[in-house]
XYZ file of C-alpha atoms in Angstrom:
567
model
C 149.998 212.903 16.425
C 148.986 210.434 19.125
C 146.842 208.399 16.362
C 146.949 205.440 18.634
C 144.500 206.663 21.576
C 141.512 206.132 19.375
C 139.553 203.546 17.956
C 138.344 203.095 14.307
C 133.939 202.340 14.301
C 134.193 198.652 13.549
C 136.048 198.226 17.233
C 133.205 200.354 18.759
C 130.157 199.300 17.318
C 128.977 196.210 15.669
C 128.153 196.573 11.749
C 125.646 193.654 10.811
C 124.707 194.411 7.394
C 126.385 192.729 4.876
C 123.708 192.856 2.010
C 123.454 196.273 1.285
C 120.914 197.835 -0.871
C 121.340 201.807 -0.691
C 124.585 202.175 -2.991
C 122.017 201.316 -5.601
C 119.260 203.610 -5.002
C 118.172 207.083 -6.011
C 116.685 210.018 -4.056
C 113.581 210.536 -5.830
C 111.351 212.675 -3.276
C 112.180 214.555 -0.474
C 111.753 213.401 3.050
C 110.263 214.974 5.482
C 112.573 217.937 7.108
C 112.205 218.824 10.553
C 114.108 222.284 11.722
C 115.398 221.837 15.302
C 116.919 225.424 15.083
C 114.487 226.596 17.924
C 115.821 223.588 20.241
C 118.919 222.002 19.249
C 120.593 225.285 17.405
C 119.347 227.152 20.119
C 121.037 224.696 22.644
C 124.308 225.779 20.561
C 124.135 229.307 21.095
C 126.343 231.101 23.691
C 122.901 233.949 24.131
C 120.211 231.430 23.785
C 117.617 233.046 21.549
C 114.748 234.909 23.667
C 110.827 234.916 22.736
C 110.637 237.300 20.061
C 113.676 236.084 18.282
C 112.362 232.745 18.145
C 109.209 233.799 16.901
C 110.544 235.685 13.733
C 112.806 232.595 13.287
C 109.469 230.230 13.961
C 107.377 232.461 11.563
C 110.312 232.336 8.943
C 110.036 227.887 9.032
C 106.168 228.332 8.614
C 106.466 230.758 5.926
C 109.124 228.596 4.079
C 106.750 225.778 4.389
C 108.026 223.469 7.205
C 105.180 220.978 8.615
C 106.984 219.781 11.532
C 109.110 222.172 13.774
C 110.595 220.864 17.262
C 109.986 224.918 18.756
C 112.002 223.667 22.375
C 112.812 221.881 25.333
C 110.439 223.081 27.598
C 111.685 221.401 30.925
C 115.320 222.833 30.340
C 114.714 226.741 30.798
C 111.621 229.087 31.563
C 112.525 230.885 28.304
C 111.454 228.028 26.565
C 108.696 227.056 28.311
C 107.326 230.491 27.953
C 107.809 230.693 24.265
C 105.622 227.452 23.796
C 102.821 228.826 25.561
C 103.541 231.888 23.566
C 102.624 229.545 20.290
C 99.746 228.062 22.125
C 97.983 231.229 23.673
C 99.022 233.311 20.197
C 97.615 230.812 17.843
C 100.732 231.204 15.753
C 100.356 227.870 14.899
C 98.836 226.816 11.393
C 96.379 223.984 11.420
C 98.783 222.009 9.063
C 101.712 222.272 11.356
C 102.807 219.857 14.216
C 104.679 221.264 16.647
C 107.614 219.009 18.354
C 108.792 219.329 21.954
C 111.480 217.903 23.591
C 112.121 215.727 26.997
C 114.785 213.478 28.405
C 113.043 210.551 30.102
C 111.949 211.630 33.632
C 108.423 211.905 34.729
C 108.978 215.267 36.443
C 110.148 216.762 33.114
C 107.968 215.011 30.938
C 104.712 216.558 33.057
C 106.420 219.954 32.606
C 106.440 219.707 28.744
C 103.236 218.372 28.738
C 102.019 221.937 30.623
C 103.662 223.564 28.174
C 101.744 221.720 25.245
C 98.174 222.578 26.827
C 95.584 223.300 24.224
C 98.120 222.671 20.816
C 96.112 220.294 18.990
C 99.152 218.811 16.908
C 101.802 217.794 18.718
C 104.572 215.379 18.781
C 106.589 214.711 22.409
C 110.187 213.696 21.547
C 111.674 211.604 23.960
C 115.322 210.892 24.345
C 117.631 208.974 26.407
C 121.435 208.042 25.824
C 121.823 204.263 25.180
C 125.310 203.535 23.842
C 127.873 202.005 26.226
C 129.705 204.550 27.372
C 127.055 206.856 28.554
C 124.988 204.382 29.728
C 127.759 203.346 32.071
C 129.729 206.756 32.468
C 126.684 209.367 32.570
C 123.783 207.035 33.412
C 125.580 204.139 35.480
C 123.081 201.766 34.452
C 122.557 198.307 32.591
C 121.025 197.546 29.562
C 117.647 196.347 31.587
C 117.931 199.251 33.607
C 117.733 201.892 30.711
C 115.452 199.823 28.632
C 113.380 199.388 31.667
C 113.504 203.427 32.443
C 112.751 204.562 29.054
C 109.550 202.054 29.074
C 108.487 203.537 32.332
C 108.656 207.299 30.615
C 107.271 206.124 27.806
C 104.109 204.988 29.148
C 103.776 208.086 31.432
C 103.665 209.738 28.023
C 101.237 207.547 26.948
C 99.170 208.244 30.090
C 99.445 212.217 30.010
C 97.970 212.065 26.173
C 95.158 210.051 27.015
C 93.961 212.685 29.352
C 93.705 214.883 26.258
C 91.088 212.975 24.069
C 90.867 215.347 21.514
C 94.128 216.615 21.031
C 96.325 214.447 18.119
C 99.283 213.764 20.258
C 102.300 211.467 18.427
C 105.326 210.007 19.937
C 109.133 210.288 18.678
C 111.840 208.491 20.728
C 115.913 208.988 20.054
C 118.448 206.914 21.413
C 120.807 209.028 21.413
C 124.104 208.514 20.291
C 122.539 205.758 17.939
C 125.795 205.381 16.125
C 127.481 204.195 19.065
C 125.081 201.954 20.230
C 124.640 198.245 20.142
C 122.041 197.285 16.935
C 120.043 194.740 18.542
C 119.536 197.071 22.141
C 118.495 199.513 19.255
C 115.955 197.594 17.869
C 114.910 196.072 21.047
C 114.147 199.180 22.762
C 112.681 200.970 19.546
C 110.827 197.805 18.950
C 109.325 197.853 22.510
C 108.412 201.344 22.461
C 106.245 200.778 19.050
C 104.091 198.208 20.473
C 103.967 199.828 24.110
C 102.647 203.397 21.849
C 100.294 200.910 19.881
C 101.641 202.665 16.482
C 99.510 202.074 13.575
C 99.477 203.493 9.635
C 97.549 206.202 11.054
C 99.167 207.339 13.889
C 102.882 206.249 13.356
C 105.795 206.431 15.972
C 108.984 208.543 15.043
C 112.532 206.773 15.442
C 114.711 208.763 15.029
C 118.287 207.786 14.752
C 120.924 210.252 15.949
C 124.594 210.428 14.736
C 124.674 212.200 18.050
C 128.893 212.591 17.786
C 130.191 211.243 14.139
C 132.648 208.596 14.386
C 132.968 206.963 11.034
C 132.756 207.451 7.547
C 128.544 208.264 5.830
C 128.810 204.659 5.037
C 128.816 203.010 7.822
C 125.704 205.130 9.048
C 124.015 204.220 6.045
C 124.790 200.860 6.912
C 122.988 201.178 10.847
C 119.897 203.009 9.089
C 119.388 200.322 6.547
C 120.180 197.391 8.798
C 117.338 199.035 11.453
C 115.446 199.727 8.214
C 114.889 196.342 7.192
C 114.534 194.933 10.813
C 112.219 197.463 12.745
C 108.578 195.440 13.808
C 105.395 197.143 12.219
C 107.691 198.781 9.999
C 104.520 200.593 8.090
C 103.786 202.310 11.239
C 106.808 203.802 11.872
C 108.753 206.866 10.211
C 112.578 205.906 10.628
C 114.167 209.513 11.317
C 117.944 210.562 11.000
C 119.629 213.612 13.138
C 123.255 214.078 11.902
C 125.857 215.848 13.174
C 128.749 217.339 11.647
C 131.717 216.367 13.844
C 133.357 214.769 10.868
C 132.363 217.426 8.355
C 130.076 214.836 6.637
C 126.747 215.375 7.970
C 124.956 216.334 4.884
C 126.815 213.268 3.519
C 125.079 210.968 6.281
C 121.600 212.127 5.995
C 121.838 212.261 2.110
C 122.828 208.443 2.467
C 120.622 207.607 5.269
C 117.942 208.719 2.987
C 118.989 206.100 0.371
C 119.430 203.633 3.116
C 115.823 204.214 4.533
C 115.061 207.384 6.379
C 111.779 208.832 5.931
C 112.419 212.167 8.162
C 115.744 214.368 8.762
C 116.222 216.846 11.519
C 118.296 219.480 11.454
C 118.905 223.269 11.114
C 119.384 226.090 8.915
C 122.797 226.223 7.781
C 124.330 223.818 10.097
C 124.032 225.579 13.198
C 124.591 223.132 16.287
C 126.736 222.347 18.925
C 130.475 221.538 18.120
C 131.009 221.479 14.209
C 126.694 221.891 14.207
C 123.898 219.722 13.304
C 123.281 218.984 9.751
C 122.262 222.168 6.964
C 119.279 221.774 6.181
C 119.829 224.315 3.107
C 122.438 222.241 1.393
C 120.424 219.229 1.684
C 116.666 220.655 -0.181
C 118.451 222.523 -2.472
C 120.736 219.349 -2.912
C 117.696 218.097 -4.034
C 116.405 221.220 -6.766
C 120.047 220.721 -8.105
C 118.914 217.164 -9.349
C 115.848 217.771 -10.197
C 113.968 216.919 -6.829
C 111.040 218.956 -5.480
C 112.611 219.651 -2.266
C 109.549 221.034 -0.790
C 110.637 223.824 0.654
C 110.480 227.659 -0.389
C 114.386 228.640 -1.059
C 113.329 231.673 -3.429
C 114.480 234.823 -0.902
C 117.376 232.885 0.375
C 119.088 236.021 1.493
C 116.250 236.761 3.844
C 116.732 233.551 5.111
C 120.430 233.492 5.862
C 119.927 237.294 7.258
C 117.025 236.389 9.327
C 118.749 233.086 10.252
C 121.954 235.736 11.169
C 120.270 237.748 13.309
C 118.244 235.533 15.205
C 121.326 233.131 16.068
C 124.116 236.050 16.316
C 126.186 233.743 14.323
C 127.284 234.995 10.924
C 126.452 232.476 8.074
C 130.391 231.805 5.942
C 130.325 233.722 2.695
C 131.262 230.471 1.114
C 128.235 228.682 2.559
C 126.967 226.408 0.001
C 124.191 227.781 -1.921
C 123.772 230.221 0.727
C 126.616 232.054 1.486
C 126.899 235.764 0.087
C 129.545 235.063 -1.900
C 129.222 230.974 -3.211
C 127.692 232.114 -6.794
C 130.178 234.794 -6.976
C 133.182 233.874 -9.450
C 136.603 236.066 -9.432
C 138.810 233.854 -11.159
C 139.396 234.418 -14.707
C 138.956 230.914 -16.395
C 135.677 230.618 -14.106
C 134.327 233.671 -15.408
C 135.037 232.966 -18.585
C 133.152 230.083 -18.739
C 130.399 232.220 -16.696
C 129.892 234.626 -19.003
C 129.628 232.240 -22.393
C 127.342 229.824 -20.627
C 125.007 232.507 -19.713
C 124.962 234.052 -23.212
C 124.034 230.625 -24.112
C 121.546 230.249 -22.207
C 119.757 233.508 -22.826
C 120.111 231.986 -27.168
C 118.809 228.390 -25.990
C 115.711 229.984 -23.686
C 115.138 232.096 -26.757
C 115.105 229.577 -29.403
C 112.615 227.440 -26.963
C 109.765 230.502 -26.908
C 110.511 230.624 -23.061
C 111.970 232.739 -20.535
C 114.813 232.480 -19.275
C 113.770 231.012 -15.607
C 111.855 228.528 -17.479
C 114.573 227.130 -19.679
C 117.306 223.890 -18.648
C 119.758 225.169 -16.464
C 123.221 224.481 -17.750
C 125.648 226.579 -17.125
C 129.201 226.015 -16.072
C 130.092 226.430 -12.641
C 126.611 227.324 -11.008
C 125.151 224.221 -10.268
C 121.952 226.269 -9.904
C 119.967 229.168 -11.261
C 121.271 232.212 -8.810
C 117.681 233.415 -9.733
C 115.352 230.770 -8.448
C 117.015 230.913 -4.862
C 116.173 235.455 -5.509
C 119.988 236.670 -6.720
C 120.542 238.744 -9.509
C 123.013 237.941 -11.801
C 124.969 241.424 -10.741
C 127.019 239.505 -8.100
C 128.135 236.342 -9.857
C 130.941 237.378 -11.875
C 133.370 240.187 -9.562
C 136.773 241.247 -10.559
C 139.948 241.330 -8.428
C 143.699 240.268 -9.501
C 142.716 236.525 -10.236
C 140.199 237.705 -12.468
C 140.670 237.504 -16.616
C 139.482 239.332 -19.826
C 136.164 237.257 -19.801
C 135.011 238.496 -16.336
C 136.273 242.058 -17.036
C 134.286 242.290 -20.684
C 131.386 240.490 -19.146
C 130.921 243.467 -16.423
C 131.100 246.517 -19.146
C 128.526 244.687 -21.281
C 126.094 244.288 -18.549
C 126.468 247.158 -16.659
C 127.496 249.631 -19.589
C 126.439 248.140 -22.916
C 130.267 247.764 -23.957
C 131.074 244.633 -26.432
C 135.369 244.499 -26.197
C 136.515 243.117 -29.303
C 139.107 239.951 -28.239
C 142.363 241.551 -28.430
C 140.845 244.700 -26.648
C 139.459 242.708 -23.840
C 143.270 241.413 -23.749
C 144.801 244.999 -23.740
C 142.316 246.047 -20.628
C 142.207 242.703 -18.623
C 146.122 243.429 -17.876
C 145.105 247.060 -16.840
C 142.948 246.482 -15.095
C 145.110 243.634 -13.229
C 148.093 245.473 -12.922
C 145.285 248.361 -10.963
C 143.633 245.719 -8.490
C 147.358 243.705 -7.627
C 148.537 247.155 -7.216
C 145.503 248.156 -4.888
C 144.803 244.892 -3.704
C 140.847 245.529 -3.664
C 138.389 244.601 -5.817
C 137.034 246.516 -8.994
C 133.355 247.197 -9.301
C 131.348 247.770 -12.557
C 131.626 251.668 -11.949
C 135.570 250.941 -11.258
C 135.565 249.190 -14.830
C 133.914 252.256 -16.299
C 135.962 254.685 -14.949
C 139.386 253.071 -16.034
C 137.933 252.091 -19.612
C 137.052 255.482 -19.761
C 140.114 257.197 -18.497
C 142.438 254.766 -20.642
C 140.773 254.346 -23.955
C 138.164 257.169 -24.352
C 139.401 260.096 -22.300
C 142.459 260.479 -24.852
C 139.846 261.311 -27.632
C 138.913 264.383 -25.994
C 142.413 265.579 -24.142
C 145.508 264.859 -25.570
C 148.224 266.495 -27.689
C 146.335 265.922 -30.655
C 142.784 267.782 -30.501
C 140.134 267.913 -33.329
C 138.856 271.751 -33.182
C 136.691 271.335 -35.926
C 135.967 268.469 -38.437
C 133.951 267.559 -41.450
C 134.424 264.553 -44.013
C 132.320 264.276 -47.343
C 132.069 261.630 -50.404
C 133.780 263.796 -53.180
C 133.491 260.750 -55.908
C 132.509 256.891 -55.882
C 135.040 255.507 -53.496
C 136.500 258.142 -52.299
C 136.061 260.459 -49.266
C 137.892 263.924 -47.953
C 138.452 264.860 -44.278
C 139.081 268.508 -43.520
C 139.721 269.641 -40.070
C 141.471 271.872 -37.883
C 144.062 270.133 -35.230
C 145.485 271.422 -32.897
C 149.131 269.990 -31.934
C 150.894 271.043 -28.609
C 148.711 274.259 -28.106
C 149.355 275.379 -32.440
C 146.172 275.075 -34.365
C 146.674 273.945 -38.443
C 143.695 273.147 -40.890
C 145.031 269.799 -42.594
C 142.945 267.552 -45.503
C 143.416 263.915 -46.047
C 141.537 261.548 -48.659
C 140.791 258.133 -48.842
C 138.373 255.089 -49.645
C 136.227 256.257 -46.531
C 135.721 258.835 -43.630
C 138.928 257.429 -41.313
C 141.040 256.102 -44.202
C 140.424 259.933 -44.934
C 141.172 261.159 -41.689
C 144.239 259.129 -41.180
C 145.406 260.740 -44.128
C 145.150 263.980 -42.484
C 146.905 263.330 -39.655
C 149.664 262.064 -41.492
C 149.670 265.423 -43.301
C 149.735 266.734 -39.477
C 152.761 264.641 -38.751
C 151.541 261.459 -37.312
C 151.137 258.196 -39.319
C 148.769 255.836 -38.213
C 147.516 252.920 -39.976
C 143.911 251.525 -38.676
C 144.518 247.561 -38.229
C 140.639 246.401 -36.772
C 137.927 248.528 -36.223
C 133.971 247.304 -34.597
C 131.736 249.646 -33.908
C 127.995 249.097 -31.703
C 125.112 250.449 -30.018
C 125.409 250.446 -26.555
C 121.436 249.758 -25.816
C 118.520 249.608 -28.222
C 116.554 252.669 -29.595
C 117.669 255.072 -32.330
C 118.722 257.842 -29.327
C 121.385 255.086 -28.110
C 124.788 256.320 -27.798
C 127.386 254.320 -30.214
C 130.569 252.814 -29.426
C 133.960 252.699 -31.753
C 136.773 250.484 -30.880
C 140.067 251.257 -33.109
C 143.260 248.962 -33.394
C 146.228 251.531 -34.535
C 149.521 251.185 -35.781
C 151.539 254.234 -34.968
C 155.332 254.162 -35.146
C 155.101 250.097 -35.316
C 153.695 249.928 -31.476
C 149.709 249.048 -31.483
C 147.819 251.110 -29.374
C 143.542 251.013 -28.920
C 141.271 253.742 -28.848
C 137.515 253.598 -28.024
C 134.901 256.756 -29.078
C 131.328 256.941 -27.770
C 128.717 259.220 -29.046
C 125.305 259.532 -30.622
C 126.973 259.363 -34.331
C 128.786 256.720 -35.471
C 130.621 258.563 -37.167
C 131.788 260.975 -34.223
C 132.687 258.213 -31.921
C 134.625 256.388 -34.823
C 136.731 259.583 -35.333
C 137.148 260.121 -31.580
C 138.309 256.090 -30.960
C 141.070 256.888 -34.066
C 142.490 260.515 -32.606
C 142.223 258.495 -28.952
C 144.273 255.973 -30.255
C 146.881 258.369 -31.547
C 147.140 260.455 -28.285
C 147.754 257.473 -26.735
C 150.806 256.684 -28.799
C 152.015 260.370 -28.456
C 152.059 259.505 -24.849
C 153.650 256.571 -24.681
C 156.477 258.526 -26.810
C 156.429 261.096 -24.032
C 156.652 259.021 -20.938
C 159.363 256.592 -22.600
């Protein structure tokens, strides 16, 4: 690889700060998010969205709770110049909400957004020009002066425009773009120039905002530029210091999270990363970032698969299963150990939620592997544990119980996991809950009722303390025989009787349950048998007890028979 053709940060850009103070700091509050999916992720897409899909995309940030949304570049396309008039003339707009429009610096343009703005009575007009070297003398061909000097000159024709609108709240935002690349003190010059030139005050504050417009370096080092313009910005109370990170690097969320620590106020961005190259930063991953510490983040995550769908369908870009938090698959576990670890720490959290008088959504969320509650972002707990080849006992007996009230003993969950594994690496697809069912039930309860061994009648009695009798009728390869067996209980009794029938079986673990509450419940019999020294399990179900412990005994023993047969 040609590593040589490129340059680390510290040759491009000067890195002042020494003294640094965000290592040390917490994120203790969320900052203010600002989706740019209607603008920037809209810039991205290869059908740029039309009016109604950005309006059930812009309805979607207001319902979620978004204050600020930058809804387009009006100056770039009639499409989005229509759909801000669309806002305006709709009154779509809450009163809370400030809507954010975007310009490059060039009077023509800037009048056209300002049209487009006509009668909005929140509004903030984002400027932007490129400043760092290489664009100011490749794209722009122009000097330092010269671009400080024509962003001044657009900046006051903003200034000019909102002063014909005397009522109207009207705020200014200006990015340098490709911040990260550009010179610290031009940054602060020109940022400092604009804040006077806009008059900013406590009241009516100036946005900064600070683009990682391509990444180059490590978060670090942007953490570094936000502090060091943190610390050094003029009327620094009457500014909010904004970040807008992109992912070329794969560390966006990375670079706002520490920009935050380093200073930020604001972060723009989009929902689920979408953006041009690798995308701008998730906005998703960084609030919920947040709720996974313990941070308000302000926004309403609690139907997140209506927001990836709606997200889906409004960008025609398909959100990655894996997606963090998002994704349809990221609380999903298929790997044995995982769901192992799943299922306990669930149990235990159901006990500790109990033993605290509070429901479960209420309780402290700890359980291994899900950094967060599947059930405050609106999934049910159906999807997180699924079973394939990689997946072990514990996933496999935490299915049956909660989709079919079955409790494996150990050693049965054992005897089924490597069924059930040597089904899905033969198949190579994944088993559902029903899929579960129907192999538990065709390989440990279906030899109860069909087998060489039949029960055509039955009935057991206590004939003295300790001691029971079994009489039945069996029926072996197609001949029927009445047969008695006693012993201490009903299936030492019964065992008895098939040995008089020819087959000895001793019973070596036996559990027995309900498989829901209510006296009408059906019961389940699990039975560990010896027969002919190989160990073979055999599961009953039935309204008696009794029944299904008698069935999970004979299903044991047809089992065995056909093992003999097929050897």
């Amino acid at each position: 690889m040609p590593h040589h053709r490129y340059r680390p940060a510290h040759q491009r850009v000067a890195l002042p700060l020494e003294d640094r103070d965000w290592p040390s700091r917490r994120i203790e509050q969320a900052p203010l998010w600002v989706p740019v999916d209607l603008r920037d992720g809209n810039q991205a897409l290869a059908e740029p969205m039309d009016t109604p899909r950005k309006r059930r995309l812009f309805d979607l940030l207001v319902t979620m709770g978004f204050k600020e949304i930058e809804v387009g570049y009006p100056s770039a396309s009639r499409t989005d110049f229509d759909f801000v008039r669309h806002l305006a003339e709709t009154g779509a707009v809450p009163e809370d909400l400030t809507v954010v429009v975007f310009t490059p610096a060039r009077r023509d343009l800037i009048e056209r957004t300002f049209a487009s703005v006509a009668d909005l009575p929140r509004v903030l007009v984002h400027l932007y020009t490129p400043t760092a070297p290489t664009w100011r003398e490749v794209v722009l061909g122009r000097s330092r002066h010269e671009v400080r000097a024509m962003i001044e000159d657009a900046a006051g024709h903003l200034a000019k425009l909102a002063d014909t609108r005397p009522g109207a709240d009207i705020r200014f935002e200006f990015s340098p773009e490709v911040f990260i690349l550009t010179e610290p003190d031009f940054v602060l010059e020109v940022c400092n120039g604009l804040t006077n030139l806009w008059d900013a005050s406590p009241d009516r504050p100036v946005v900064h905002n600070l683009p990682a417009t391509v990444e180059i370096a490590t978060p670090n080092v942007y953490a570094d530029q936000i502090e060091y313009l943190h610390r050094h910005l003029e009327r620094r109370e009457s500014v909010i210091l904004s970040v807008h990170p992109h992912n070329d690097r794969g560390t966006g969320v990375a670079c706002a999270e520490l920009a935050v620590l380093a200073g930020a106020q604001r972060v723009e961005g989009c929902l689920f990363g979408n953006g041009e190259r690798t995308g701008n930063v998730d906005l998703v991953t960084l609030a919920l970032n947040l709720h996974a510490q313990g941070v308000d983040p302000m926004i309403d995550f609690s139907d997140i698969d209506t927001i990836r769908t709606t997200v889906e369908d409004c960008n025609r870009l398909p959100v990655h299963p894996r997606h963090p938090y998002g994704g349809d698959l990221v609380h999903t576990a298929f790997s044995g150990t995982h769901q192992d670890a799943i299922s306990k720490g669930l149990a235990h959290h159901a006990r500790r939620a109990a033993e605290l008088g509070v429901p479960a959504g209420q309780a402290p969320w700890d359980v291994p592997y899900l950094p967060v509650d599947p059930a405050d972002l609106g999934r049910s707990y159906e999807a997180v544990i699924r079973v394939n080849s990689q997946s072990g006992k514990g996933g496999v007996a935490h299915l049956l119980r909660a989709h079919h009230g079955l409790d494996l003993p150990p050693r049965l969950r054992a005897d089924f996991s490597g069924r059930v594994q040597a089904t899905t690496d033969d198949t190579g697809r994944e088993a559902t809950a029903e899929d579960l069912w129907e192999l538990f039930r065709e390989t440990y309860l279906a030899p109860g009722r069909e087998g060489p061994l039949a029960l055509v009648s039955w009935s057991t009695a206590q004939t003295a303390p300790g001691e029971h009798e079994f009489r039945c009728t069996l029926r072996v390869d197609g001949t029927e025989r009445h047969h008695r067996g006693t012993g201490n209980g009903p299936l030492s009794a019964f065992t008895a009787a098939l040995a008089a029938a020819g087959t000895d079986l001793d019973i070596l673990s036996y559990a027995e349950h309900a498989t829901a509450a209510g006296p009408g419940s059906p019961a389940v019999a699990y039975a560990e048998c010896r027969v002919d020294g190989e160990t073979h399990w055999g599961a009953g179900r039935d309204t008696s007890v009794l029944t299904a412990s008698v069935t999970a005994v004979l299903a044991a023993a047809n089992r065995a028979a056909r093992a003999r047969t097929s050897s």
